Amino acid sequence: MIASDNYTDITAVATYTAAEEPPEPTPVAPTHGGSVHILPRPTETVQDEEPAGEETAPAEPASGETGEQTAGTPEQTTPGAAEVTPVSFPDVAANAWYYEPVGYVGGTGLMVGYEDGAFRPEDSMNLAEYMTIMYRYLEQMIPSVGGQSTTGDNWKNGANWLNNILLNGQYEDLTAVMTRYDMATITYAALQAVAEQGGVFQTREIHGFTDVTPNSPYYAMLTYLESVSAIDGYAAADGSYTFQGENNIKRCEVAQVLYNFLTKQ
């Protein structure tokens, strides 16, 4: 069965208006620290069914992920760390800044689209949806991770595993809309787990963010994520960059973040 991010009981978060949207949660410094230890894969597995605006995108910001199913139409192979056949989605125009990252990430199976075939690039994403995506990523990268269904009625299994095991139960409400700080916290934990198991990421010089100071609880985390090209931030006219961590993140921006580090492994 085709993998899906379709969570009918939580997709309502993407329909809030500005007036209805719950207040932005106060960013919480990550509670995980040091080495991340992955538990062994369970011997019994559940049967299966079921990527902050940016990043390196042109001038327009990006961010998020809500429910989905049905990958789009296969196209040509895109170069990268691994051979991936991109997919296209009817609501992602070929001239959109996020066209390539969305197609690439769709081809990896990490983000696969909704039942109607749409990607909904401008929708926001909640914590459970992104944790599910990163759980799928960890399954691909670390042999000892797995055994949790992330499809159909079992969609929450992977998200709960990631929150409880990798993040030490840091988040209480996984239906909350994800901020860019949340995305960074979850991504950092996952990449650190991969690195601990021998994964290698290309590094680069960083420019830093003017709105994230060295005394911020997110400073070291964002410095690392920028150094491995996962995030880039928003460029200003003077050549500086901001991260805007309290902003919510869209699905197209999540696709860009995933594309950034997937193609740099």
Short mmCIF file of C-alpha atoms in Angstrom, two decimals:
data_model
loop_
_atom_site.label_atom_id
_atom_site.label_comp_id
_atom_site.label_asym_id
_atom_site.label_seq_id
_atom_site.Cartn_x
_atom_site.Cartn_y
_atom_site.Cartn_z
CA MET A 1 0.00 0.00 0.00
CA ILE A 2 1.21 3.50 -0.76
CA ALA A 3 2.58 5.37 2.24
CA SER A 4 0.47 8.27 3.47
CA ASP A 5 0.66 11.25 5.78
CA ASN A 6 -3.13 11.41 5.85
CA TYR A 7 -4.21 11.99 9.42
CA THR A 8 -7.90 12.84 9.28
CA ASP A 9 -8.11 13.72 12.96
CA ILE A 10 -5.35 16.34 12.92
CA THR A 11 -5.41 18.04 9.52
CA ALA A 12 -7.85 20.63 10.85
CA VAL A 13 -4.89 22.61 12.17
CA ALA A 14 -4.19 23.81 8.65
CA THR A 15 -7.61 25.49 8.35
CA TYR A 16 -7.33 28.05 11.15
CA THR A 17 -7.79 31.67 10.19
CA ALA A 18 -5.54 34.32 11.68
CA ALA A 19 -8.25 35.15 14.22
CA GLU A 20 -8.91 31.53 15.17
CA GLU A 21 -5.34 30.27 15.21
CA PRO A 22 -4.18 29.40 18.73
CA PRO A 23 -1.44 31.57 20.22
CA GLU A 24 2.12 30.78 19.16
CA PRO A 25 3.63 28.37 21.69
CA THR A 26 6.62 29.65 23.61
CA PRO A 27 9.75 28.02 22.16
CA VAL A 28 11.19 25.39 24.49
CA ALA A 29 14.85 24.58 24.47
CA PRO A 30 15.49 21.00 23.38
CA THR A 31 15.58 18.59 26.30
CA HIS A 32 17.66 15.96 24.54
CA GLY A 33 21.38 16.41 24.73
CA GLY A 34 24.65 14.65 24.12
CA SER A 35 24.51 11.31 22.38
CA VAL A 36 21.19 10.01 21.13
CA HIS A 37 20.78 6.29 21.76
CA ILE A 38 18.48 4.36 19.46
CA LEU A 39 16.61 1.42 20.93
CA PRO A 40 16.86 -1.91 19.11
CA ARG A 41 14.20 -2.68 16.52
CA PRO A 42 11.27 -4.53 18.15
CA THR A 43 11.07 -8.23 17.37
CA GLU A 44 7.36 -7.90 16.70
CA THR A 45 6.26 -5.32 14.16
CA VAL A 46 2.89 -3.78 13.47
CA GLN A 47 1.53 -4.53 10.02
CA ASP A 48 1.74 -1.60 7.71
CA GLU A 49 -0.58 0.51 5.63
CA GLU A 50 0.06 4.70 5.78
CA PRO A 51 9.86 18.22 4.85
CA ALA A 52 9.69 27.57 8.96
CA GLY A 53 9.65 29.13 5.75
CA GLU A 54 12.74 28.85 3.67
CA GLU A 55 15.31 27.36 2.93
CA THR A 56 17.74 28.30 0.24
CA ALA A 57 14.63 29.17 -1.68
CA PRO A 58 14.75 32.29 -3.82
CA ALA A 59 13.48 35.53 -2.32
CA GLU A 60 10.16 34.00 -1.30
CA PRO A 61 10.01 32.28 2.12
CA ALA A 62 8.89 28.69 2.57
CA SER A 63 7.70 26.12 5.40
CA GLY A 64 5.20 22.76 6.74
CA GLU A 65 3.26 19.21 6.28
CA THR A 66 -0.28 17.90 6.83
CA GLY A 67 -1.98 14.66 5.77
CA GLU A 68 -1.44 12.93 2.43
CA GLN A 69 -1.39 9.80 0.27
CA THR A 70 -0.85 9.19 -3.46
CA ALA A 71 2.50 10.20 -4.82
CA GLY A 72 2.42 12.12 -8.08
CA THR A 73 3.62 11.24 -11.57
CA PRO A 74 7.21 9.93 -11.90
CA GLU A 75 9.61 12.07 -13.90
CA GLN A 76 13.30 11.95 -14.74
CA THR A 77 15.99 11.14 -12.17
CA THR A 78 17.43 14.03 -10.19
CA PRO A 79 21.10 13.88 -9.21
CA GLY A 80 21.83 13.65 -5.51
CA ALA A 81 23.41 11.51 -2.83
CA ALA A 82 21.09 8.69 -3.87
CA GLU A 83 19.29 8.08 -7.13
CA VAL A 84 15.73 9.35 -6.71
CA THR A 85 12.96 9.50 -9.27
CA PRO A 86 11.07 12.74 -8.59
CA VAL A 87 7.30 12.92 -8.67
CA SER A 88 5.10 15.78 -9.82
CA PHE A 89 1.97 17.08 -8.15
CA PRO A 90 -0.89 18.92 -9.91
CA ASP A 91 -0.76 21.87 -7.49
CA VAL A 92 3.02 22.38 -7.73
CA ALA A 93 3.83 24.47 -10.79
CA ALA A 94 7.05 23.83 -12.71
CA ASN A 95 8.07 27.46 -12.19
CA ALA A 96 7.52 27.41 -8.40
CA TRP A 97 10.72 27.92 -6.38
CA TYR A 98 9.97 24.71 -4.48
CA TYR A 99 9.24 22.54 -7.55
CA GLU A 100 12.54 20.63 -7.45
CA PRO A 101 12.67 19.97 -3.68
CA VAL A 102 9.02 18.89 -3.56
CA GLY A 103 9.54 16.49 -6.49
CA TYR A 104 12.71 15.08 -4.98
CA VAL A 105 11.31 14.58 -1.50
CA GLY A 106 8.18 13.05 -2.98
CA GLY A 107 10.40 10.59 -4.80
CA THR A 108 12.03 9.50 -1.54
CA GLY A 109 8.66 8.57 -0.05
CA LEU A 110 9.16 10.84 2.96
CA MET A 111 6.40 13.20 1.83
CA VAL A 112 3.95 11.56 -0.54
CA GLY A 113 0.91 13.78 -1.13
CA TYR A 114 -2.78 13.64 -0.32
CA GLU A 115 -5.41 11.16 -1.47
CA ASP A 116 -6.50 13.57 -4.22
CA GLY A 117 -2.92 13.69 -5.54
CA ALA A 118 -2.28 17.24 -4.30
CA PHE A 119 0.75 18.34 -2.29
CA ARG A 120 -0.76 21.52 -0.76
CA PRO A 121 2.56 23.36 -0.58
CA GLU A 122 1.24 26.40 1.30
CA ASP A 123 -0.43 24.42 4.10
CA SER A 124 1.10 24.47 7.55
CA MET A 125 2.25 21.29 9.26
CA ASN A 126 1.78 19.98 12.76
CA LEU A 127 4.31 18.24 14.98
CA ALA A 128 2.96 14.72 14.46
CA GLU A 129 3.20 15.04 10.69
CA TYR A 130 6.81 16.18 10.73
CA MET A 131 7.79 13.60 13.34
CA THR A 132 6.28 10.94 11.09
CA ILE A 133 8.38 12.17 8.17
CA MET A 134 11.55 12.16 10.26
CA TYR A 135 10.70 8.70 11.64
CA ARG A 136 10.55 7.44 8.03
CA TYR A 137 13.91 9.08 7.41
CA LEU A 138 15.44 7.36 10.44
CA GLU A 139 14.04 4.01 9.28
CA GLN A 140 15.90 4.49 5.99
CA MET A 141 19.16 5.50 7.67
CA ILE A 142 19.44 3.40 10.86
CA PRO A 143 18.82 -0.37 10.75
CA SER A 144 17.82 -0.55 14.43
CA VAL A 145 14.95 1.91 13.94
CA GLY A 146 11.70 0.51 12.69
CA GLY A 147 8.71 -1.63 13.45
CA GLN A 148 6.26 1.25 13.77
CA SER A 149 3.49 1.61 11.22
CA THR A 150 3.11 5.19 9.94
CA THR A 151 0.09 4.57 7.74
CA GLY A 152 -3.68 4.60 8.00
CA ASP A 153 -5.06 4.41 11.54
CA ASN A 154 -1.54 3.74 12.84
CA TRP A 155 -0.14 7.08 11.66
CA LYS A 156 0.73 8.20 15.20
CA ASN A 157 3.01 5.25 16.01
CA GLY A 158 6.12 6.66 14.36
CA ALA A 159 5.49 10.17 15.71
CA ASN A 160 4.99 8.87 19.25
CA TRP A 161 8.14 6.75 18.99
CA LEU A 162 10.20 9.71 17.84
CA ASN A 163 8.80 12.04 20.49
CA ASN A 164 9.21 9.53 23.34
CA ILE A 165 12.52 7.91 22.38
CA LEU A 166 14.44 10.55 20.46
CA LEU A 167 13.04 13.68 22.15
CA ASN A 168 12.44 12.26 25.64
CA GLY A 169 8.74 13.16 25.50
CA GLN A 170 9.49 16.85 24.98
CA TYR A 171 6.19 17.62 23.24
CA GLU A 172 2.82 17.02 24.91
CA ASP A 173 0.45 18.00 22.10
CA LEU A 174 1.56 16.56 18.76
CA THR A 175 -1.41 18.16 16.98
CA ALA A 176 0.05 21.64 17.59
CA VAL A 177 1.12 23.58 14.52
CA MET A 178 4.88 23.32 14.08
CA THR A 179 7.10 26.38 14.30
CA ARG A 180 10.49 26.76 12.66
CA TYR A 181 12.12 26.27 16.08
CA ASP A 182 10.19 23.00 16.46
CA MET A 183 11.32 21.88 13.00
CA ALA A 184 14.93 22.65 13.95
CA THR A 185 14.66 20.75 17.24
CA ILE A 186 13.26 17.62 15.61
CA THR A 187 15.62 17.74 12.62
CA TYR A 188 18.66 18.27 14.84
CA ALA A 189 17.79 15.26 16.99
CA ALA A 190 17.33 13.05 13.92
CA LEU A 191 20.56 14.13 12.21
CA GLN A 192 22.52 13.71 15.43
CA ALA A 193 21.15 10.16 15.72
CA VAL A 194 22.24 9.43 12.15
CA ALA A 195 25.68 10.95 12.77
CA GLU A 196 26.09 8.86 15.92
CA GLN A 197 25.48 5.74 13.83
CA GLY A 198 28.20 6.72 11.35
CA GLY A 199 26.25 8.97 8.99
CA VAL A 200 28.33 11.72 7.38
CA PHE A 201 27.07 15.09 6.18
CA GLN A 202 28.98 17.57 4.05
CA THR A 203 29.68 20.80 5.93
CA ARG A 204 30.05 24.41 4.82
CA GLU A 205 30.85 27.81 6.25
CA ILE A 206 27.91 29.51 7.93
CA HIS A 207 26.59 33.05 7.86
CA GLY A 208 24.55 32.86 11.10
CA PHE A 209 21.25 34.55 11.88
CA THR A 210 20.89 38.06 13.25
CA ASP A 211 17.82 37.07 15.29
CA VAL A 212 19.55 34.11 17.03
CA THR A 213 22.23 35.22 19.47
CA PRO A 214 24.93 33.01 21.03
CA ASN A 215 23.02 32.95 24.34
CA SER A 216 19.89 31.54 22.66
CA PRO A 217 19.04 27.93 23.61
CA TYR A 218 18.75 27.29 19.87
CA TYR A 219 22.09 28.79 18.84
CA ALA A 220 24.24 25.63 18.81
CA MET A 221 21.48 23.61 17.17
CA LEU A 222 20.90 26.13 14.38
CA THR A 223 24.64 26.55 13.84
CA TYR A 224 24.93 22.80 13.28
CA LEU A 225 21.90 22.63 10.97
CA GLU A 226 23.21 25.51 8.89
CA SER A 227 26.67 23.93 8.72
CA VAL A 228 25.21 20.76 7.15
CA SER A 229 23.07 22.86 4.76
CA ALA A 230 19.74 21.82 6.29
CA ILE A 231 18.69 25.43 6.83
CA ASP A 232 19.62 28.71 5.23
CA GLY A 233 17.18 31.29 6.58
CA TYR A 234 15.73 34.45 5.07
CA ALA A 235 18.08 36.81 3.25
CA ALA A 236 17.84 40.55 3.85
CA ALA A 237 18.84 43.29 1.43
CA ASP A 238 22.03 44.00 3.42
CA GLY A 239 23.24 40.41 3.02
CA SER A 240 22.33 39.30 6.54
CA TYR A 241 20.00 36.40 7.37
CA THR A 242 17.25 35.79 9.90
CA PHE A 243 15.77 32.50 11.04
CA GLN A 244 12.35 33.67 12.29
CA GLY A 245 12.02 30.65 14.53
CA GLU A 246 8.62 31.48 16.04
CA ASN A 247 6.93 31.48 12.62
CA ASN A 248 4.95 28.47 11.51
CA ILE A 249 6.42 26.42 8.68
CA LYS A 250 4.74 25.38 5.41
CA ARG A 251 4.88 22.08 3.59
CA CYS A 252 6.92 23.56 0.73
CA GLU A 253 9.49 24.84 3.22
CA VAL A 254 9.70 21.46 4.93
CA ALA A 255 10.34 19.90 1.52
CA GLN A 256 13.18 22.38 0.97
CA VAL A 257 14.76 21.59 4.36
CA LEU A 258 14.60 17.84 3.66
CA TYR A 259 15.99 18.32 0.15
CA ASN A 260 18.87 20.38 1.55
CA PHE A 261 20.31 17.71 3.81
CA LEU A 262 19.22 14.66 1.81
CA THR A 263 21.28 15.80 -1.14
CA LYS A 264 24.29 16.64 1.03
CA GLN A 265 24.72 13.23 2.72
#
